[in-house]
Amino acid sequence: MWEIFLATGCNFRALAQHFMRGETTVGKIIAETTEAIWECLQPTYLPVPSLELWKNIAARYDLLWQLPHCLGSIDGKHIRIKKFNNTGSRNFNYKGFFSIQLLACADADGCFITVDIGDLGRNSDGGVFRLSRLGRWLEIGGMNVPQSEPLPHDNEGPNFPYYFCGDEAFPLKSYLLRPYPQKTLNDQKRIFNYRLSRGRKSVECAFGMMVSKFRVFETPIACSESTVISIVKCACVLHNYIRKTEGKLYESQNMNSQDEINIPQHLTQHQQAVHNLSTASSVREYLSSYFLRPEVSLPWQWKYAVEPNI
């Protein structure tokens, strides 16, 4: 059933003709089916993260994308809809169409860790995150997030917090790192932005895989708000199910490079960041300095310092 309605783009009229039922009946079937799929698969394929799961995700981020202590990448996606009845322009977004928001956190392999669905399309990613369950839990130190500890190859350094990564639309927090603004970049900040983007792309890949798999997202979804939310929840958990049972997980990159590494002279003796990590800015500053150390730097990251337009 789910393969049929997701493949047809949830076109109620087409489904009604396929099953020889009325559109209202098909709408009820879809709502009940998507909710049943969510309830069946969610405990196994999109569970509430435990401490052990967070540690496994962080280890996977370090192995694949060389981003230590990263617990996931966060981003928002606009789910295109047909305007709900009696809602005015509350779901009309800056892109020029009606939508609801899907705020998701993805792991290093492009599987969803948490999803928050249904916020107004006109709201910003940062505003949606602040009001989301994930944002509220992180603000009070919940969600079983691991305690701070030294970074790899930095045993004498301070206890560094575990964090998520996001783009410029999100606020800078000690548990949520975002890139440095483009107007204030120097070589060290440029390298940090590159390293952060390696981990941040996993949630964008998750969105891309889900949309390409389920055609329901190619056109505006025309049904009630509660049914739209059920459809999106169902697609997210099915994405995880397919990714973990049939998909091919990412493989770690070969870090041994035979190419000559040209390290800029002014970065060979990097400055040690302060050990007081009481603010979000100091956390980001420490990590940007950490990425310059020879034992954790990437052979190809230096070209982003000398060739910033790459």
PDB file of C-alpha atoms in Angstrom:
ATOM      1  CA  MET A   1       0.000   0.000   0.000  1.00  0.00           C
ATOM      2  CA  TRP A   2       2.679   2.506   1.048  1.00  0.00           C
ATOM      3  CA  GLU A   3       4.637   1.868  -2.171  1.00  0.00           C
ATOM      4  CA  ILE A   4       1.560   2.721  -4.248  1.00  0.00           C
ATOM      5  CA  PHE A   5       0.581   5.970  -2.586  1.00  0.00           C
ATOM      6  CA  LEU A   6       4.148   7.242  -2.244  1.00  0.00           C
ATOM      7  CA  ALA A   7       4.931   6.357  -5.865  1.00  0.00           C
ATOM      8  CA  THR A   8       1.801   8.148  -7.152  1.00  0.00           C
ATOM      9  CA  GLY A   9       2.611  11.305  -5.245  1.00  0.00           C
ATOM     10  CA  CYS A  10      -0.348  10.792  -2.911  1.00  0.00           C
ATOM     11  CA  ASN A  11      -2.777  11.854  -5.635  1.00  0.00           C
ATOM     12  CA  PHE A  12      -6.085  11.003  -4.003  1.00  0.00           C
ATOM     13  CA  ARG A  13      -7.998  11.019  -7.277  1.00  0.00           C
ATOM     14  CA  ALA A  14      -5.565   8.618  -8.951  1.00  0.00           C
ATOM     15  CA  LEU A  15      -5.603   6.372  -5.901  1.00  0.00           C
ATOM     16  CA  ALA A  16      -9.396   6.450  -5.758  1.00  0.00           C
ATOM     17  CA  GLN A  17      -9.545   5.289  -9.369  1.00  0.00           C
ATOM     18  CA  HIS A  18      -6.934   2.600  -8.673  1.00  0.00           C
ATOM     19  CA  PHE A  19      -8.831   1.149  -5.717  1.00  0.00           C
ATOM     20  CA  MET A  20     -12.304   2.075  -7.027  1.00  0.00           C
ATOM     21  CA  ARG A  21     -13.064   3.959  -3.813  1.00  0.00           C
ATOM     22  CA  GLY A  22     -14.039   7.550  -3.031  1.00  0.00           C
ATOM     23  CA  GLU A  23     -11.376  10.179  -2.356  1.00  0.00           C
ATOM     24  CA  THR A  24     -12.502  10.553   1.268  1.00  0.00           C
ATOM     25  CA  THR A  25     -12.166   6.816   1.848  1.00  0.00           C
ATOM     26  CA  VAL A  26      -8.704   6.756   0.271  1.00  0.00           C
ATOM     27  CA  GLY A  27      -7.697   9.719   2.420  1.00  0.00           C
ATOM     28  CA  LYS A  28      -8.666   7.846   5.563  1.00  0.00           C
ATOM     29  CA  ILE A  29      -6.809   4.742   4.363  1.00  0.00           C
ATOM     30  CA  ILE A  30      -3.637   6.757   3.759  1.00  0.00           C
ATOM     31  CA  ALA A  31      -3.837   8.461   7.154  1.00  0.00           C
ATOM     32  CA  GLU A  32      -4.327   5.151   8.967  1.00  0.00           C
ATOM     33  CA  THR A  33      -1.677   3.321   6.925  1.00  0.00           C
ATOM     34  CA  THR A  34       1.053   5.933   7.385  1.00  0.00           C
ATOM     35  CA  GLU A  35       0.377   6.148  11.107  1.00  0.00           C
ATOM     36  CA  ALA A  36       0.495   2.348  11.419  1.00  0.00           C
ATOM     37  CA  ILE A  37       3.826   2.194   9.551  1.00  0.00           C
ATOM     38  CA  TRP A  38       5.269   4.858  11.865  1.00  0.00           C
ATOM     39  CA  GLU A  39       4.119   3.077  15.011  1.00  0.00           C
ATOM     40  CA  CYS A  40       5.518  -0.236  13.757  1.00  0.00           C
ATOM     41  CA  LEU A  41       8.933   0.936  12.524  1.00  0.00           C
ATOM     42  CA  GLN A  42       9.736   3.923  14.738  1.00  0.00           C
ATOM     43  CA  PRO A  43      10.870   1.989  17.868  1.00  0.00           C
ATOM     44  CA  THR A  44      13.456   0.085  15.801  1.00  0.00           C
ATOM     45  CA  TYR A  45      14.498   2.439  13.008  1.00  0.00           C
ATOM     46  CA  LEU A  46      14.027   5.874  14.576  1.00  0.00           C
ATOM     47  CA  PRO A  47      14.276   5.285  18.344  1.00  0.00           C
ATOM     48  CA  VAL A  48      14.877   7.863  21.049  1.00  0.00           C
ATOM     49  CA  PRO A  49      18.705   8.096  21.122  1.00  0.00           C
ATOM     50  CA  SER A  50      20.468   6.500  24.069  1.00  0.00           C
ATOM     51  CA  LEU A  51      23.914   7.382  25.402  1.00  0.00           C
ATOM     52  CA  GLU A  52      25.373   4.363  23.616  1.00  0.00           C
ATOM     53  CA  LEU A  53      23.759   5.363  20.322  1.00  0.00           C
ATOM     54  CA  TRP A  54      25.141   8.899  20.587  1.00  0.00           C
ATOM     55  CA  LYS A  55      28.635   7.531  21.232  1.00  0.00           C
ATOM     56  CA  ASN A  56      28.359   5.241  18.191  1.00  0.00           C
ATOM     57  CA  ILE A  57      27.210   8.145  16.015  1.00  0.00           C
ATOM     58  CA  ALA A  58      30.114  10.306  17.206  1.00  0.00           C
ATOM     59  CA  ALA A  59      32.607   7.528  16.481  1.00  0.00           C
ATOM     60  CA  ARG A  60      31.142   7.103  13.003  1.00  0.00           C
ATOM     61  CA  TYR A  61      31.431  10.864  12.317  1.00  0.00           C
ATOM     62  CA  ASP A  62      35.069  10.804  13.354  1.00  0.00           C
ATOM     63  CA  LEU A  63      35.788   7.760  11.162  1.00  0.00           C
ATOM     64  CA  LEU A  64      33.983   8.954   8.020  1.00  0.00           C
ATOM     65  CA  TRP A  65      34.268  12.737   8.085  1.00  0.00           C
ATOM     66  CA  GLN A  66      37.063  13.335  10.632  1.00  0.00           C
ATOM     67  CA  LEU A  67      34.750  15.466  12.763  1.00  0.00           C
ATOM     68  CA  PRO A  68      35.289  14.380  16.396  1.00  0.00           C
ATOM     69  CA  HIS A  69      32.532  14.652  19.024  1.00  0.00           C
ATOM     70  CA  CYS A  70      29.914  15.401  16.358  1.00  0.00           C
ATOM     71  CA  LEU A  71      26.513  13.879  17.157  1.00  0.00           C
ATOM     72  CA  GLY A  72      24.697  14.768  13.953  1.00  0.00           C
ATOM     73  CA  SER A  73      23.902  17.434  11.390  1.00  0.00           C
ATOM     74  CA  ILE A  74      20.725  19.509  11.627  1.00  0.00           C
ATOM     75  CA  ASP A  75      18.811  21.208   8.838  1.00  0.00           C
ATOM     76  CA  GLY A  76      15.282  22.084   7.806  1.00  0.00           C
ATOM     77  CA  LYS A  77      13.346  21.205   4.664  1.00  0.00           C
ATOM     78  CA  HIS A  78      10.180  22.758   3.263  1.00  0.00           C
ATOM     79  CA  ILE A  79       7.563  20.117   2.427  1.00  0.00           C
ATOM     80  CA  ARG A  80       5.459  21.544  -0.395  1.00  0.00           C
ATOM     81  CA  ILE A  81       1.702  21.454   0.277  1.00  0.00           C
ATOM     82  CA  LYS A  82      -1.526  22.801  -1.112  1.00  0.00           C
ATOM     83  CA  LYS A  83      -2.852  25.547   1.126  1.00  0.00           C
ATOM     84  CA  PHE A  84      -4.790  24.243   4.107  1.00  0.00           C
ATOM     85  CA  ASN A  85      -8.325  25.556   4.510  1.00  0.00           C
ATOM     86  CA  ASN A  86      -8.761  28.731   6.592  1.00  0.00           C
ATOM     87  CA  THR A  87      -5.033  29.167   7.269  1.00  0.00           C
ATOM     88  CA  GLY A  88      -4.339  32.403   5.388  1.00  0.00           C
ATOM     89  CA  SER A  89      -0.662  32.904   4.566  1.00  0.00           C
ATOM     90  CA  ARG A  90       0.840  31.300   7.662  1.00  0.00           C
ATOM     91  CA  ASN A  91       2.393  28.471   5.629  1.00  0.00           C
ATOM     92  CA  PHE A  92       3.597  30.681   2.754  1.00  0.00           C
ATOM     93  CA  ASN A  93       7.400  30.623   2.792  1.00  0.00           C
ATOM     94  CA  TYR A  94      10.126  32.893   1.436  1.00  0.00           C
ATOM     95  CA  LYS A  95      10.571  30.595  -1.579  1.00  0.00           C
ATOM     96  CA  GLY A  96       7.109  31.499  -2.789  1.00  0.00           C
ATOM     97  CA  PHE A  97       5.020  28.390  -2.069  1.00  0.00           C
ATOM     98  CA  PHE A  98       3.026  26.876   0.795  1.00  0.00           C
ATOM     99  CA  SER A  99       4.854  24.397   3.006  1.00  0.00           C
ATOM    100  CA  ILE A 100       5.295  22.847   6.402  1.00  0.00           C
ATOM    101  CA  GLN A 101       8.708  22.414   7.965  1.00  0.00           C
ATOM    102  CA  LEU A 102      10.635  19.197   8.450  1.00  0.00           C
ATOM    103  CA  LEU A 103      13.464  19.775  10.920  1.00  0.00           C
ATOM    104  CA  ALA A 104      15.740  16.744  10.951  1.00  0.00           C
ATOM    105  CA  CYS A 105      18.968  15.584  12.533  1.00  0.00           C
ATOM    106  CA  ALA A 106      20.935  12.976  10.559  1.00  0.00           C
ATOM    107  CA  ASP A 107      23.867  10.735  11.429  1.00  0.00           C
ATOM    108  CA  ALA A 108      27.103  10.256   9.489  1.00  0.00           C
ATOM    109  CA  ASP A 109      25.504   7.723   7.109  1.00  0.00           C
ATOM    110  CA  GLY A 110      22.512   9.866   6.153  1.00  0.00           C
ATOM    111  CA  CYS A 111      19.941   8.220   8.439  1.00  0.00           C
ATOM    112  CA  PHE A 112      17.562  10.362  10.456  1.00  0.00           C
ATOM    113  CA  ILE A 113      18.148  10.473  14.224  1.00  0.00           C
ATOM    114  CA  THR A 114      15.294  12.803  15.153  1.00  0.00           C
ATOM    115  CA  VAL A 115      12.573  14.564  13.143  1.00  0.00           C
ATOM    116  CA  ASP A 116      10.273  17.417  14.063  1.00  0.00           C
ATOM    117  CA  ILE A 117       7.438  17.972  11.581  1.00  0.00           C
ATOM    118  CA  GLY A 118       4.661  20.488  11.154  1.00  0.00           C
ATOM    119  CA  ASP A 119       5.994  23.963  11.950  1.00  0.00           C
ATOM    120  CA  LEU A 120       4.805  26.861   9.805  1.00  0.00           C
ATOM    121  CA  GLY A 121       6.456  27.296   6.432  1.00  0.00           C
ATOM    122  CA  ARG A 122       7.051  31.005   7.014  1.00  0.00           C
ATOM    123  CA  ASN A 123       9.310  30.382  10.039  1.00  0.00           C
ATOM    124  CA  SER A 124      13.109  30.302   9.801  1.00  0.00           C
ATOM    125  CA  ASP A 125      15.238  27.230  10.481  1.00  0.00           C
ATOM    126  CA  GLY A 126      16.652  28.852  13.597  1.00  0.00           C
ATOM    127  CA  GLY A 127      13.192  29.689  14.924  1.00  0.00           C
ATOM    128  CA  VAL A 128      11.910  26.185  14.195  1.00  0.00           C
ATOM    129  CA  PHE A 129      14.910  24.661  15.984  1.00  0.00           C
ATOM    130  CA  ARG A 130      14.426  26.866  19.037  1.00  0.00           C
ATOM    131  CA  LEU A 131      10.805  25.732  19.403  1.00  0.00           C
ATOM    132  CA  SER A 132      11.416  22.088  18.500  1.00  0.00           C
ATOM    133  CA  ARG A 133      11.570  19.289  21.039  1.00  0.00           C
ATOM    134  CA  LEU A 134      15.217  18.659  20.141  1.00  0.00           C
ATOM    135  CA  GLY A 135      16.116  22.315  20.663  1.00  0.00           C
ATOM    136  CA  ARG A 136      14.334  22.508  24.020  1.00  0.00           C
ATOM    137  CA  TRP A 137      15.896  19.280  25.289  1.00  0.00           C
ATOM    138  CA  LEU A 138      19.411  20.328  24.257  1.00  0.00           C
ATOM    139  CA  GLU A 139      18.982  23.710  25.930  1.00  0.00           C
ATOM    140  CA  ILE A 140      18.410  22.021  29.294  1.00  0.00           C
ATOM    141  CA  GLY A 141      21.077  19.348  28.768  1.00  0.00           C
ATOM    142  CA  GLY A 142      18.750  16.427  28.081  1.00  0.00           C
ATOM    143  CA  MET A 143      18.500  13.815  25.302  1.00  0.00           C
ATOM    144  CA  ASN A 144      21.172  11.551  26.889  1.00  0.00           C
ATOM    145  CA  VAL A 145      23.950  13.593  25.249  1.00  0.00           C
ATOM    146  CA  PRO A 146      27.425  12.388  26.389  1.00  0.00           C
ATOM    147  CA  GLN A 147      29.395  14.439  28.903  1.00  0.00           C
ATOM    148  CA  SER A 148      32.324  16.552  27.722  1.00  0.00           C
ATOM    149  CA  GLU A 149      35.699  14.838  27.403  1.00  0.00           C
ATOM    150  CA  PRO A 150      39.031  15.580  25.670  1.00  0.00           C
ATOM    151  CA  LEU A 151      39.191  15.406  21.889  1.00  0.00           C
ATOM    152  CA  PRO A 152      41.187  12.607  20.212  1.00  0.00           C
ATOM    153  CA  HIS A 153      44.984  13.253  20.314  1.00  0.00           C
ATOM    154  CA  ASP A 154      44.309  16.001  22.880  1.00  0.00           C
ATOM    155  CA  ASN A 155      44.508  14.151  26.202  1.00  0.00           C
ATOM    156  CA  GLU A 156      46.036  17.137  27.992  1.00  0.00           C
ATOM    157  CA  GLY A 157      43.439  19.520  26.629  1.00  0.00           C
ATOM    158  CA  PRO A 158      40.167  20.604  28.219  1.00  0.00           C
ATOM    159  CA  ASN A 159      36.977  18.571  28.264  1.00  0.00           C
ATOM    160  CA  PHE A 160      35.355  19.393  24.941  1.00  0.00           C
ATOM    161  CA  PRO A 161      31.551  19.170  24.585  1.00  0.00           C
ATOM    162  CA  TYR A 162      29.758  16.925  22.125  1.00  0.00           C
ATOM    163  CA  TYR A 163      27.946  18.986  19.521  1.00  0.00           C
ATOM    164  CA  PHE A 164      25.737  19.091  16.443  1.00  0.00           C
ATOM    165  CA  CYS A 165      26.533  21.001  13.271  1.00  0.00           C
ATOM    166  CA  GLY A 166      24.272  23.284  11.256  1.00  0.00           C
ATOM    167  CA  ASP A 167      24.428  26.000   8.632  1.00  0.00           C
ATOM    168  CA  GLU A 168      24.333  29.789   9.006  1.00  0.00           C
ATOM    169  CA  ALA A 169      20.586  29.780   9.686  1.00  0.00           C
ATOM    170  CA  PHE A 170      21.066  28.221  13.126  1.00  0.00           C
ATOM    171  CA  PRO A 171      22.244  29.941  16.310  1.00  0.00           C
ATOM    172  CA  LEU A 172      25.758  29.365  17.616  1.00  0.00           C
ATOM    173  CA  LYS A 173      25.639  27.274  20.786  1.00  0.00           C
ATOM    174  CA  SER A 174      28.174  25.169  22.650  1.00  0.00           C
ATOM    175  CA  TYR A 175      26.111  22.144  21.526  1.00  0.00           C
ATOM    176  CA  LEU A 176      25.418  23.481  18.006  1.00  0.00           C
ATOM    177  CA  LEU A 177      28.292  24.761  15.872  1.00  0.00           C
ATOM    178  CA  ARG A 178      27.766  26.794  12.729  1.00  0.00           C
ATOM    179  CA  PRO A 179      30.270  28.125  10.143  1.00  0.00           C
ATOM    180  CA  TYR A 180      32.108  31.390  10.578  1.00  0.00           C
ATOM    181  CA  PRO A 181      30.494  34.292   8.654  1.00  0.00           C
ATOM    182  CA  GLN A 182      31.892  34.740   5.158  1.00  0.00           C
ATOM    183  CA  LYS A 183      32.771  38.398   5.791  1.00  0.00           C
ATOM    184  CA  THR A 184      35.218  37.609   8.605  1.00  0.00           C
ATOM    185  CA  LEU A 185      37.083  34.616   7.181  1.00  0.00           C
ATOM    186  CA  ASN A 186      40.801  34.070   7.559  1.00  0.00           C
ATOM    187  CA  ASP A 187      42.702  30.893   6.701  1.00  0.00           C
ATOM    188  CA  GLN A 188      42.024  29.163  10.013  1.00  0.00           C
ATOM    189  CA  LYS A 189      38.303  29.952   9.866  1.00  0.00           C
ATOM    190  CA  ARG A 190      38.102  28.886   6.247  1.00  0.00           C
ATOM    191  CA  ILE A 191      39.561  25.483   7.093  1.00  0.00           C
ATOM    192  CA  PHE A 192      37.114  25.151   9.989  1.00  0.00           C
ATOM    193  CA  ASN A 193      34.180  25.886   7.666  1.00  0.00           C
ATOM    194  CA  TYR A 194      35.390  23.211   5.268  1.00  0.00           C
ATOM    195  CA  ARG A 195      35.785  20.609   8.012  1.00  0.00           C
ATOM    196  CA  LEU A 196      32.344  21.409   9.413  1.00  0.00           C
ATOM    197  CA  SER A 197      30.741  21.196   5.961  1.00  0.00           C
ATOM    198  CA  ARG A 198      32.023  17.626   5.584  1.00  0.00           C
ATOM    199  CA  GLY A 199      29.805  16.561   8.441  1.00  0.00           C
ATOM    200  CA  ARG A 200      26.947  18.949   7.736  1.00  0.00           C
ATOM    201  CA  LYS A 201      26.244  17.487   4.310  1.00  0.00           C
ATOM    202  CA  SER A 202      24.908  14.212   5.746  1.00  0.00           C
ATOM    203  CA  VAL A 203      21.479  15.676   6.513  1.00  0.00           C
ATOM    204  CA  GLU A 204      21.289  17.207   3.032  1.00  0.00           C
ATOM    205  CA  CYS A 205      22.097  13.791   1.564  1.00  0.00           C
ATOM    206  CA  ALA A 206      19.360  12.249   3.719  1.00  0.00           C
ATOM    207  CA  PHE A 207      16.815  14.743   2.361  1.00  0.00           C
ATOM    208  CA  GLY A 208      17.984  14.100  -1.201  1.00  0.00           C
ATOM    209  CA  MET A 209      17.727  10.325  -0.887  1.00  0.00           C
ATOM    210  CA  MET A 210      14.269  10.520   0.660  1.00  0.00           C
ATOM    211  CA  VAL A 211      12.878  12.884  -1.978  1.00  0.00           C
ATOM    212  CA  SER A 212      14.318  10.856  -4.862  1.00  0.00           C
ATOM    213  CA  LYS A 213      12.864   7.656  -3.395  1.00  0.00           C
ATOM    214  CA  PHE A 214       9.339   8.902  -2.676  1.00  0.00           C
ATOM    215  CA  ARG A 215       7.631  10.857  -5.452  1.00  0.00           C
ATOM    216  CA  VAL A 216       5.060  12.245  -3.042  1.00  0.00           C
ATOM    217  CA  PHE A 217       7.484  15.128  -2.422  1.00  0.00           C
ATOM    218  CA  GLU A 218       7.772  16.127  -6.099  1.00  0.00           C
ATOM    219  CA  THR A 219       4.384  17.913  -6.106  1.00  0.00           C
ATOM    220  CA  PRO A 220       2.323  19.754  -3.455  1.00  0.00           C
ATOM    221  CA  ILE A 221       0.635  17.313  -1.077  1.00  0.00           C
ATOM    222  CA  ALA A 222      -3.109  17.956  -1.062  1.00  0.00           C
ATOM    223  CA  CYS A 223      -4.641  16.641   2.162  1.00  0.00           C
ATOM    224  CA  SER A 224      -5.296  17.706   5.745  1.00  0.00           C
ATOM    225  CA  GLU A 225      -2.501  18.974   7.968  1.00  0.00           C
ATOM    226  CA  SER A 226      -2.537  15.898  10.215  1.00  0.00           C
ATOM    227  CA  THR A 227      -2.346  13.571   7.194  1.00  0.00           C
ATOM    228  CA  VAL A 228       0.573  15.529   5.708  1.00  0.00           C
ATOM    229  CA  ILE A 229       2.454  15.156   8.983  1.00  0.00           C
ATOM    230  CA  SER A 230       1.718  11.416   9.030  1.00  0.00           C
ATOM    231  CA  ILE A 231       2.960  11.036   5.448  1.00  0.00           C
ATOM    232  CA  VAL A 232       6.231  12.848   6.217  1.00  0.00           C
ATOM    233  CA  LYS A 233       6.791  10.818   9.411  1.00  0.00           C
ATOM    234  CA  CYS A 234       6.142   7.638   7.456  1.00  0.00           C
ATOM    235  CA  ALA A 235       8.597   8.643   4.706  1.00  0.00           C
ATOM    236  CA  CYS A 236      11.319   9.461   7.255  1.00  0.00           C
ATOM    237  CA  VAL A 237      11.095   6.127   9.049  1.00  0.00           C
ATOM    238  CA  LEU A 238      10.843   4.229   5.754  1.00  0.00           C
ATOM    239  CA  HIS A 239      13.968   6.044   4.575  1.00  0.00           C
ATOM    240  CA  ASN A 240      15.820   4.721   7.630  1.00  0.00           C
ATOM    241  CA  TYR A 241      14.385   1.251   7.138  1.00  0.00           C
ATOM    242  CA  ILE A 242      15.503   1.111   3.483  1.00  0.00           C
ATOM    243  CA  ARG A 243      18.871   2.684   4.236  1.00  0.00           C
ATOM    244  CA  LYS A 244      19.679   0.209   7.007  1.00  0.00           C
ATOM    245  CA  THR A 245      18.298  -2.943   5.375  1.00  0.00           C
ATOM    246  CA  GLU A 246      18.993  -2.413   1.675  1.00  0.00           C
ATOM    247  CA  GLY A 247      21.301   0.591   1.426  1.00  0.00           C
ATOM    248  CA  LYS A 248      25.077   0.714   1.280  1.00  0.00           C
ATOM    249  CA  LEU A 249      26.644   2.653   4.140  1.00  0.00           C
ATOM    250  CA  TYR A 250      29.456   5.097   3.491  1.00  0.00           C
ATOM    251  CA  GLU A 251      33.041   3.909   3.651  1.00  0.00           C
ATOM    252  CA  SER A 252      35.853   5.783   5.341  1.00  0.00           C
ATOM    253  CA  GLN A 253      38.224   7.669   3.100  1.00  0.00           C
ATOM    254  CA  ASN A 254      41.864   6.745   2.676  1.00  0.00           C
ATOM    255  CA  MET A 255      43.760   9.315   4.701  1.00  0.00           C
ATOM    256  CA  ASN A 256      47.164   8.325   3.271  1.00  0.00           C
ATOM    257  CA  SER A 257      48.036  10.806   0.557  1.00  0.00           C
ATOM    258  CA  GLN A 258      51.096  10.438  -1.646  1.00  0.00           C
ATOM    259  CA  ASP A 259      50.770  14.026  -2.862  1.00  0.00           C
ATOM    260  CA  GLU A 260      53.078  16.695  -1.567  1.00  0.00           C
ATOM    261  CA  ILE A 261      51.378  18.748   1.125  1.00  0.00           C
ATOM    262  CA  ASN A 262      51.996  22.483   0.864  1.00  0.00           C
ATOM    263  CA  ILE A 263      51.201  23.918   4.283  1.00  0.00           C
ATOM    264  CA  PRO A 264      51.101  27.737   4.425  1.00  0.00           C
ATOM    265  CA  GLN A 265      54.008  29.054   6.465  1.00  0.00           C
ATOM    266  CA  HIS A 266      51.868  31.204   8.728  1.00  0.00           C
ATOM    267  CA  LEU A 267      49.777  28.166   9.737  1.00  0.00           C
ATOM    268  CA  THR A 268      52.605  25.768  10.554  1.00  0.00           C
ATOM    269  CA  GLN A 269      52.812  27.224  14.060  1.00  0.00           C
ATOM    270  CA  HIS A 270      49.174  27.556  14.931  1.00  0.00           C
ATOM    271  CA  GLN A 271      48.072  29.415  18.014  1.00  0.00           C
ATOM    272  CA  GLN A 272      46.775  27.387  20.932  1.00  0.00           C
ATOM    273  CA  ALA A 273      43.230  28.295  21.806  1.00  0.00           C
ATOM    274  CA  VAL A 274      42.314  29.207  25.352  1.00  0.00           C
ATOM    275  CA  HIS A 275      41.218  26.328  27.559  1.00  0.00           C
ATOM    276  CA  ASN A 276      38.199  28.186  28.930  1.00  0.00           C
ATOM    277  CA  LEU A 277      35.314  26.757  26.898  1.00  0.00           C
ATOM    278  CA  SER A 278      32.535  28.521  28.770  1.00  0.00           C
ATOM    279  CA  THR A 279      31.088  30.211  25.672  1.00  0.00           C
ATOM    280  CA  ALA A 280      29.963  28.938  22.289  1.00  0.00           C
ATOM    281  CA  SER A 281      32.477  31.200  20.533  1.00  0.00           C
ATOM    282  CA  SER A 282      35.375  29.760  22.543  1.00  0.00           C
ATOM    283  CA  VAL A 283      34.230  26.205  21.729  1.00  0.00           C
ATOM    284  CA  ARG A 284      34.259  26.987  18.017  1.00  0.00           C
ATOM    285  CA  GLU A 285      37.586  28.798  18.292  1.00  0.00           C
ATOM    286  CA  TYR A 286      39.217  25.861  20.069  1.00  0.00           C
ATOM    287  CA  LEU A 287      37.985  23.378  17.468  1.00  0.00           C
ATOM    288  CA  SER A 288      39.182  25.572  14.592  1.00  0.00           C
ATOM    289  CA  SER A 289      42.652  25.671  16.159  1.00  0.00           C
ATOM    290  CA  TYR A 290      42.528  21.914  16.802  1.00  0.00           C
ATOM    291  CA  PHE A 291      41.994  21.226  13.088  1.00  0.00           C
ATOM    292  CA  LEU A 292      45.390  22.812  12.323  1.00  0.00           C
ATOM    293  CA  ARG A 293      47.357  20.288  14.345  1.00  0.00           C
ATOM    294  CA  PRO A 294      49.457  17.956  12.166  1.00  0.00           C
ATOM    295  CA  GLU A 295      48.091  14.799  13.771  1.00  0.00           C
ATOM    296  CA  VAL A 296      44.444  15.674  12.976  1.00  0.00           C
ATOM    297  CA  SER A 297      44.689  17.850   9.867  1.00  0.00           C
ATOM    298  CA  LEU A 298      43.610  16.482   6.486  1.00  0.00           C
ATOM    299  CA  PRO A 299      46.176  16.405   3.674  1.00  0.00           C
ATOM    300  CA  TRP A 300      43.890  18.312   1.325  1.00  0.00           C
ATOM    301  CA  GLN A 301      42.411  20.836   3.765  1.00  0.00           C
ATOM    302  CA  TRP A 302      45.251  23.322   3.256  1.00  0.00           C
ATOM    303  CA  LYS A 303      44.163  24.172  -0.265  1.00  0.00           C
ATOM    304  CA  TYR A 304      41.094  25.776   1.275  1.00  0.00           C
ATOM    305  CA  ALA A 305      43.421  28.212   3.041  1.00  0.00           C
ATOM    306  CA  VAL A 306      45.475  29.142  -0.023  1.00  0.00           C
ATOM    307  CA  GLU A 307      42.656  28.757  -2.574  1.00  0.00           C
ATOM    308  CA  PRO A 308      39.543  30.031  -0.771  1.00  0.00           C
ATOM    309  CA  ASN A 309      37.317  29.984  -3.862  1.00  0.00           C
ATOM    310  CA  ILE A 310      37.462  26.189  -4.257  1.00  0.00           C
TER     311      ILE A 310
END
